[in-house]
Short mmCIF file of C-alpha atoms and ligand atoms in Angstrom, two decimals:
data_model
loop_
_atom_site.label_atom_id
_atom_site.label_comp_id
_atom_site.label_asym_id
_atom_site.label_seq_id
_atom_site.Cartn_x
_atom_site.Cartn_y
_atom_site.Cartn_z
CA UNK A 1 0.00 0.00 0.00
CA UNK A 2 1.43 3.39 -0.89
CA UNK A 3 0.93 6.52 1.11
CA UNK A 4 -1.86 7.86 -1.09
CA UNK A 5 -3.96 4.78 -0.59
CA UNK A 6 -3.49 4.90 3.16
CA UNK A 7 -4.62 8.49 3.17
CA UNK A 8 -7.74 7.63 1.19
CA UNK A 9 -8.60 4.80 3.54
CA UNK A 10 -8.23 6.92 6.62
CA UNK A 11 -10.31 9.69 5.07
CA UNK A 12 -12.99 7.13 4.32
CA UNK A 13 -12.95 5.90 7.92
CA UNK A 14 -13.19 9.47 9.16
CA UNK A 15 -16.25 10.11 7.04
CA UNK A 16 -17.79 6.79 8.16
CA UNK A 17 -17.15 7.85 11.72
CA UNK A 18 -18.69 11.24 11.00
CA UNK A 19 -21.75 9.54 9.53
CA UNK A 20 -22.07 7.38 12.61
CA UNK A 21 -22.04 10.46 14.85
CA UNK A 22 -24.10 12.42 12.38
CA UNK A 23 -27.44 14.13 12.74
CA UNK A 24 -29.58 11.04 13.06
CA UNK A 25 -27.57 9.54 15.85
CA UNK A 26 -27.29 12.80 17.78
CA UNK A 27 -31.06 13.19 17.55
CA UNK A 28 -31.60 9.65 18.80
CA UNK A 29 -29.26 10.30 21.73
CA UNK A 30 -31.00 13.56 22.57
CA UNK A 31 -34.39 11.85 22.39
CA UNK A 32 -33.42 9.12 24.80
CA UNK A 33 -32.13 11.72 27.24
CA UNK A 34 -35.44 13.52 26.97
CA UNK A 35 -37.42 10.41 27.88
CA UNK A 36 -34.94 9.40 30.59
CA UNK A 37 -35.43 12.84 32.06
CA UNK A 38 -39.14 12.06 32.22
CA UNK A 39 -38.36 8.76 33.90
CA UNK A 40 -40.50 7.08 31.20
CA UNK A 41 -43.55 8.32 33.07
CA UNK A 42 -46.80 9.73 31.75
CA UNK A 43 -48.37 12.30 34.06
CA UNK A 44 -52.00 11.35 34.66
CA UNK A 45 -55.04 12.31 36.76
CA UNK A 46 -57.39 10.64 39.26
CA UNK A 47 -57.36 6.79 39.30
CA UNK A 48 -61.20 6.72 39.02
CA UNK A 49 -61.39 8.76 35.82
CA UNK A 50 -62.25 7.27 32.45
CA UNK A 51 -59.15 8.74 30.83
CA UNK A 52 -56.95 6.85 33.30
CA UNK A 53 -58.60 3.65 32.09
CA UNK A 54 -57.99 4.66 28.46
CA UNK A 55 -54.36 5.50 29.24
CA UNK A 56 -53.83 2.06 30.81
CA UNK A 57 -55.42 0.56 27.72
CA UNK A 58 -53.04 2.62 25.55
CA UNK A 59 -49.97 1.42 27.50
CA UNK A 60 -51.07 -2.15 26.77
CA UNK A 61 -51.89 -1.47 23.12
CA UNK A 62 -48.57 0.01 21.94
CA UNK A 63 -45.46 -2.20 22.02
CA UNK A 64 -43.26 0.90 22.11
CA UNK A 65 -44.80 1.96 25.44
CA UNK A 66 -43.23 -1.12 27.03
CA UNK A 67 -41.75 -0.10 30.37
CA UNK A 68 -43.63 3.21 30.52
CA UNK A 69 -45.62 4.03 33.62
CA UNK A 70 -48.70 6.07 34.26
CA UNK A 71 -48.38 8.30 37.28
CA UNK A 72 -51.89 8.71 38.64
CA UNK A 73 -52.47 11.82 40.73
CA UNK A 74 -55.07 14.55 40.51
CA UNK A 75 -56.16 16.90 37.75
CA UNK A 76 -54.86 19.86 39.79
CA UNK A 77 -51.51 18.14 40.34
CA UNK A 78 -51.18 17.35 36.64
CA UNK A 79 -51.92 20.97 35.72
CA UNK A 80 -49.19 22.20 38.07
CA UNK A 81 -46.69 19.75 36.56
CA UNK A 82 -47.64 20.82 33.05
CA UNK A 83 -47.24 24.49 33.93
CA UNK A 84 -43.83 23.90 35.52
CA UNK A 85 -42.61 21.82 32.60
CA UNK A 86 -43.66 24.50 30.13
CA UNK A 87 -42.05 27.31 32.16
CA UNK A 88 -38.76 25.40 32.09
CA UNK A 89 -39.24 24.01 28.57
CA UNK A 90 -38.89 20.51 29.97
CA UNK A 91 -40.42 17.39 28.42
CA UNK A 92 -43.74 16.11 29.73
CA UNK A 93 -46.50 13.80 28.48
CA UNK A 94 -49.92 14.16 30.10
CA UNK A 95 -53.30 12.51 29.74
CA UNK A 96 -55.30 15.43 28.32
CA UNK A 97 -58.77 16.07 26.99
CA UNK A 98 -60.57 18.60 24.87
CA UNK A 99 -62.49 20.86 25.48
CA UNK A 100 -59.97 22.22 28.00
CA UNK A 101 -58.54 25.65 28.73
CA UNK A 102 -54.95 24.38 28.52
CA UNK A 103 -55.32 24.35 24.72
CA UNK A 104 -56.07 28.08 24.83
CA UNK A 105 -53.22 29.13 27.11
CA UNK A 106 -50.41 26.77 26.00
CA UNK A 107 -49.11 25.60 22.65
CA UNK A 108 -49.87 21.86 22.85
CA UNK A 109 -50.42 18.90 20.58
CA UNK A 110 -52.52 15.78 21.04
CA UNK A 111 -50.32 12.91 19.87
CA UNK A 112 -51.68 10.89 16.96
CA UNK A 113 -53.14 7.64 18.18
CA UNK A 114 -53.24 5.28 15.17
CA UNK A 115 -54.22 2.29 17.30
CA UNK A 116 -57.01 4.29 18.99
CA UNK A 117 -55.93 3.48 22.54
CA UNK A 118 -58.07 6.45 23.56
CA UNK A 119 -60.74 5.67 20.98
CA UNK A 120 -61.61 8.00 18.11
CA UNK A 121 -63.65 11.14 18.79
CA UNK A 122 -65.88 10.97 21.84
CA UNK A 123 -69.37 12.36 22.34
CA UNK A 124 -70.69 13.64 25.65
CA UNK A 125 -74.07 12.08 26.41
CA UNK A 126 -77.23 12.93 28.33
CA UNK A 127 -78.61 10.08 30.45
CA UNK A 128 -81.46 9.62 32.90
CA UNK A 129 -82.54 7.03 35.38
CA UNK A 130 -85.10 4.50 34.17
CA UNK A 131 -88.61 5.93 34.46
CA UNK A 132 -87.73 9.65 34.44
CA UNK A 133 -89.54 10.16 31.13
CA UNK A 134 -92.76 8.89 32.77
CA UNK A 135 -92.25 10.70 36.10
CA UNK A 136 -90.96 14.01 34.71
CA UNK A 137 -91.73 14.24 30.98
CA UNK A 138 -91.10 17.99 30.81
CA UNK A 139 -87.67 17.90 32.43
CA UNK A 140 -86.83 14.88 30.27
CA UNK A 141 -87.87 16.81 27.15
CA UNK A 142 -85.46 19.66 28.05
CA UNK A 143 -82.66 17.20 28.82
CA UNK A 144 -83.30 15.43 25.53
CA UNK A 145 -83.21 18.74 23.59
CA UNK A 146 -79.92 19.82 25.19
CA UNK A 147 -77.27 20.15 22.47
CA UNK A 148 -74.29 22.46 22.19
CA UNK A 149 -70.78 22.59 20.73
CA UNK A 150 -67.20 22.27 21.94
CA UNK A 151 -66.70 26.06 21.58
CA UNK A 152 -69.59 26.75 23.97
CA UNK A 153 -68.19 24.54 26.69
CA UNK A 154 -64.68 25.82 26.03
CA UNK A 155 -65.83 29.43 26.50
CA UNK A 156 -67.16 28.70 30.00
CA UNK A 157 -64.16 26.63 31.02
CA UNK A 158 -61.75 29.35 29.87
CA UNK A 159 -63.78 32.17 31.41
CA UNK A 160 -63.86 30.27 34.70
CA UNK A 161 -60.10 30.72 34.98
CA UNK A 162 -60.76 34.36 35.90
CA UNK A 163 -64.24 34.38 37.47
CA UNK A 164 -66.19 31.88 39.59
CA UNK A 165 -67.70 28.98 37.63
CA UNK A 166 -71.27 30.09 38.41
CA UNK A 167 -70.54 33.48 36.87
CA UNK A 168 -68.86 32.02 33.77
CA UNK A 169 -71.82 29.69 33.16
CA UNK A 170 -74.29 32.51 33.78
CA UNK A 171 -72.50 34.74 31.24
CA UNK A 172 -72.61 32.03 28.59
CA UNK A 173 -76.26 31.34 29.44
CA UNK A 174 -77.24 35.02 29.14
CA UNK A 175 -75.38 35.43 25.86
CA UNK A 176 -76.88 32.30 24.28
CA UNK A 177 -80.58 32.64 24.96
CA UNK A 178 -81.43 31.78 21.35
CA UNK A 179 -79.89 28.35 21.76
CA UNK A 180 -81.26 27.81 25.28
CA UNK A 181 -84.80 28.62 24.13
CA UNK A 182 -84.50 25.85 21.52
CA UNK A 183 -84.11 23.38 24.41
CA UNK A 184 -87.13 24.66 26.32
CA UNK A 185 -89.41 25.66 23.43
CA UNK A 186 -92.94 24.34 23.89
CA UNK A 187 -92.15 22.66 27.22
CA UNK A 188 -94.55 23.72 30.01
CA UNK A 189 -92.92 25.47 32.98
CA UNK A 190 -92.67 23.51 36.21
CA UNK A 191 -94.08 24.71 39.53
CA UNK A 192 -91.02 23.73 41.52
CA UNK A 193 -90.67 20.03 40.80
CA UNK A 194 -87.38 18.74 42.25
CA UNK A 195 -84.77 17.17 40.02
CA UNK A 196 -81.41 15.68 41.04
CA UNK A 197 -78.64 16.13 38.50
CA UNK A 198 -75.46 14.20 38.95
CA UNK A 199 -72.10 15.34 37.57
CA UNK A 200 -68.34 14.75 37.75
CA UNK A 201 -65.64 16.91 39.32
CA UNK A 202 -63.96 18.22 36.13
CA UNK A 203 -64.27 21.68 34.58
CA UNK A 204 -65.98 20.41 31.44
CA UNK A 205 -68.63 18.69 33.55
CA UNK A 206 -69.02 21.66 35.89
CA UNK A 207 -69.72 23.77 32.81
CA UNK A 208 -72.42 21.49 31.42
CA UNK A 209 -74.04 20.80 34.82
CA UNK A 210 -74.24 24.54 35.52
CA UNK A 211 -75.79 25.28 32.15
CA UNK A 212 -78.39 22.51 32.51
CA UNK A 213 -79.09 23.58 36.07
CA UNK A 214 -79.67 27.22 35.00
CA UNK A 215 -81.88 26.07 32.14
CA UNK A 216 -84.09 23.89 34.35
CA UNK A 217 -84.23 26.43 37.20
CA UNK A 218 -85.29 29.19 34.84
CA UNK A 219 -88.03 26.85 33.69
CA UNK A 220 -89.38 26.49 37.22
CA UNK A 221 -87.60 23.34 38.40
CA UNK A 222 -85.87 23.00 41.74
CA UNK A 223 -82.45 21.63 40.79
CA UNK A 224 -79.92 19.89 42.96
CA UNK A 225 -76.46 19.03 41.55
CA UNK A 226 -74.12 16.45 43.09
CA UNK A 227 -70.61 15.85 41.78
CA UNK A 228 -69.09 12.36 42.11
CA UNK A 229 -66.62 9.98 40.46
CA UNK A 230 -67.78 8.33 37.22
CA UNK A 231 -68.33 4.92 38.84
CA UNK A 232 -70.57 6.43 41.54
CA UNK A 233 -72.41 8.48 38.92
CA UNK A 234 -73.30 5.39 36.89
CA UNK A 235 -74.34 3.45 40.00
CA UNK A 236 -76.51 6.32 41.23
CA UNK A 237 -78.35 6.53 37.90
CA UNK A 238 -78.74 2.76 37.67
CA UNK A 239 -80.34 2.46 41.11
CA UNK A 240 -82.42 5.63 40.63
CA UNK A 241 -80.62 7.66 43.32
CA UNK A 242 -80.09 10.46 40.78
CA UNK A 243 -82.41 11.62 37.99
CA UNK A 244 -80.14 12.70 35.17
CA UNK A 245 -76.66 13.60 33.97
CA UNK A 246 -75.23 15.48 31.00
CA UNK A 247 -71.64 14.29 31.52
CA UNK A 248 -70.63 10.77 30.35
CA UNK A 249 -68.08 10.51 27.54
CA UNK A 250 -68.69 7.67 25.06
CA UNK A 251 -67.94 5.32 23.45
CA UNK A 252 -64.51 4.99 25.09
CA UNK A 253 -63.88 7.11 28.18
CA UNK A 254 -66.78 5.75 30.26
CA UNK A 255 -67.47 2.76 28.02
CA UNK A 256 -66.64 0.22 30.74
CA UNK A 257 -69.23 1.77 33.07
CA UNK A 258 -71.76 1.80 30.26
CA UNK A 259 -71.19 -1.91 29.75
CA UNK A 260 -71.82 -2.53 33.42
CA UNK A 261 -74.78 -0.20 34.03
CA UNK A 262 -76.12 0.61 30.56
CA UNK A 263 -79.11 -1.74 30.83
CA UNK A 264 -80.32 -0.01 33.99
CA UNK A 265 -80.38 3.58 32.73
CA UNK A 266 -81.61 5.55 29.71
CA UNK A 267 -79.11 7.03 27.25
CA UNK A 268 -80.70 10.04 25.50
CA UNK A 269 -77.72 10.32 23.15
CA UNK A 270 -75.00 12.95 22.59
CA UNK A 271 -75.35 16.57 23.76
CA UNK A 272 -71.85 17.57 22.59
CA UNK A 273 -70.12 15.94 19.62
CA UNK A 274 -66.39 15.66 18.99
CA UNK A 275 -64.75 15.68 22.41
CA UNK A 276 -61.28 14.14 22.47
CA UNK A 277 -58.84 12.59 24.87
CA UNK A 278 -55.29 11.38 24.41
CA UNK A 279 -51.65 11.85 25.26
CA UNK A 280 -50.80 15.54 25.10
CA UNK A 281 -47.35 17.17 24.88
CA UNK A 282 -46.04 20.73 24.61
CA UNK A 283 -45.51 21.76 20.96
CA UNK A 284 -41.72 22.05 21.54
CA UNK A 285 -41.46 18.28 21.98
CA UNK A 286 -40.13 16.50 18.95
CA UNK A 287 -42.83 13.80 18.67
CA UNK A 288 -46.17 13.78 16.87
CA UNK A 289 -47.51 10.30 17.42
CA UNK A 290 -47.74 7.85 20.30
CA UNK A 291 -45.69 5.57 18.04
CA UNK A 292 -42.77 8.09 18.20
CA UNK A 293 -42.33 7.47 21.93
CA UNK A 294 -39.34 5.16 22.47
CA UNK A 295 -39.62 2.05 24.65
CA UNK A 296 -37.80 2.18 27.96
N1 LIG B 1 -62.28 13.59 31.89
C1 LIG B 1 -63.08 14.76 31.75
C2 LIG B 1 -63.21 12.68 32.58
C3 LIG B 1 -64.48 12.89 31.94
C4 LIG B 1 -64.43 14.28 31.50
C5 LIG B 1 -61.94 13.17 30.52
C6 LIG B 1 -61.12 13.86 32.68
C7 LIG B 1 -62.79 11.22 32.72
O1 LIG B 1 -61.73 10.86 32.23
O2 LIG B 1 -63.50 10.45 33.33
#
């Protein structure tokens, strides 16, 4: 081998070496660090929520989520962790849902979910106990007419960041009398009949329960609202302890409860189409799909 050849060979090895340490590899290294930093943990909410069930289902569905853990906590705790991560531009993956105010105040993305671990789009349903239509046909008619859009709910939830929930719901209610009157049109006013609504302790559900409560109260009903975990809500409706709800997410989020209690309650169908839940990350994170998350 003469000197020239040797030089060529070593140049070739240098460039091979460069390729090995090139962009792709650096990115892969950086990515792993990012997920190590997160301790391969998804930040979740209350153990009794439907989305926690969907997240567990998602961990089982995707091979690449092998070794990942779901940290169950509270919605408030998750919001604090999200805020802190964003302030420090740190990586975080949360279990998120829409409508939600976080999508208005932060730049976030819902990761694509090709295997539908969280289901496709969800609808929020109105349900009553068995027999409510016979006992309270007028209230049931209003409940059955109740229909609004993601933007409506989102407006209340966002507004409620600055003012009490009651006030945010009242503002929406006052500004949307045209829509509200479509729900009550032709229904006789009540002379103080009592009705027990049952709801769940999340902002989206507080918004809808408040709006339904205002609607029924302004139509002469005496409304009582109780907020409980999804499992208790379904049980209460099934045994007739509560009259109605405007809060379950189907087919996925509360699907397991529906399977268990669906025969013992009445589903009046969706009141809000196109809700969504999934894994949510800040826009600065370099992943777009659940499939982009590396295994531990
Ligand atoms: N959520 C909000 C609830 C229902 C509405 C998605 C957090 C849940 O997961 O049960």
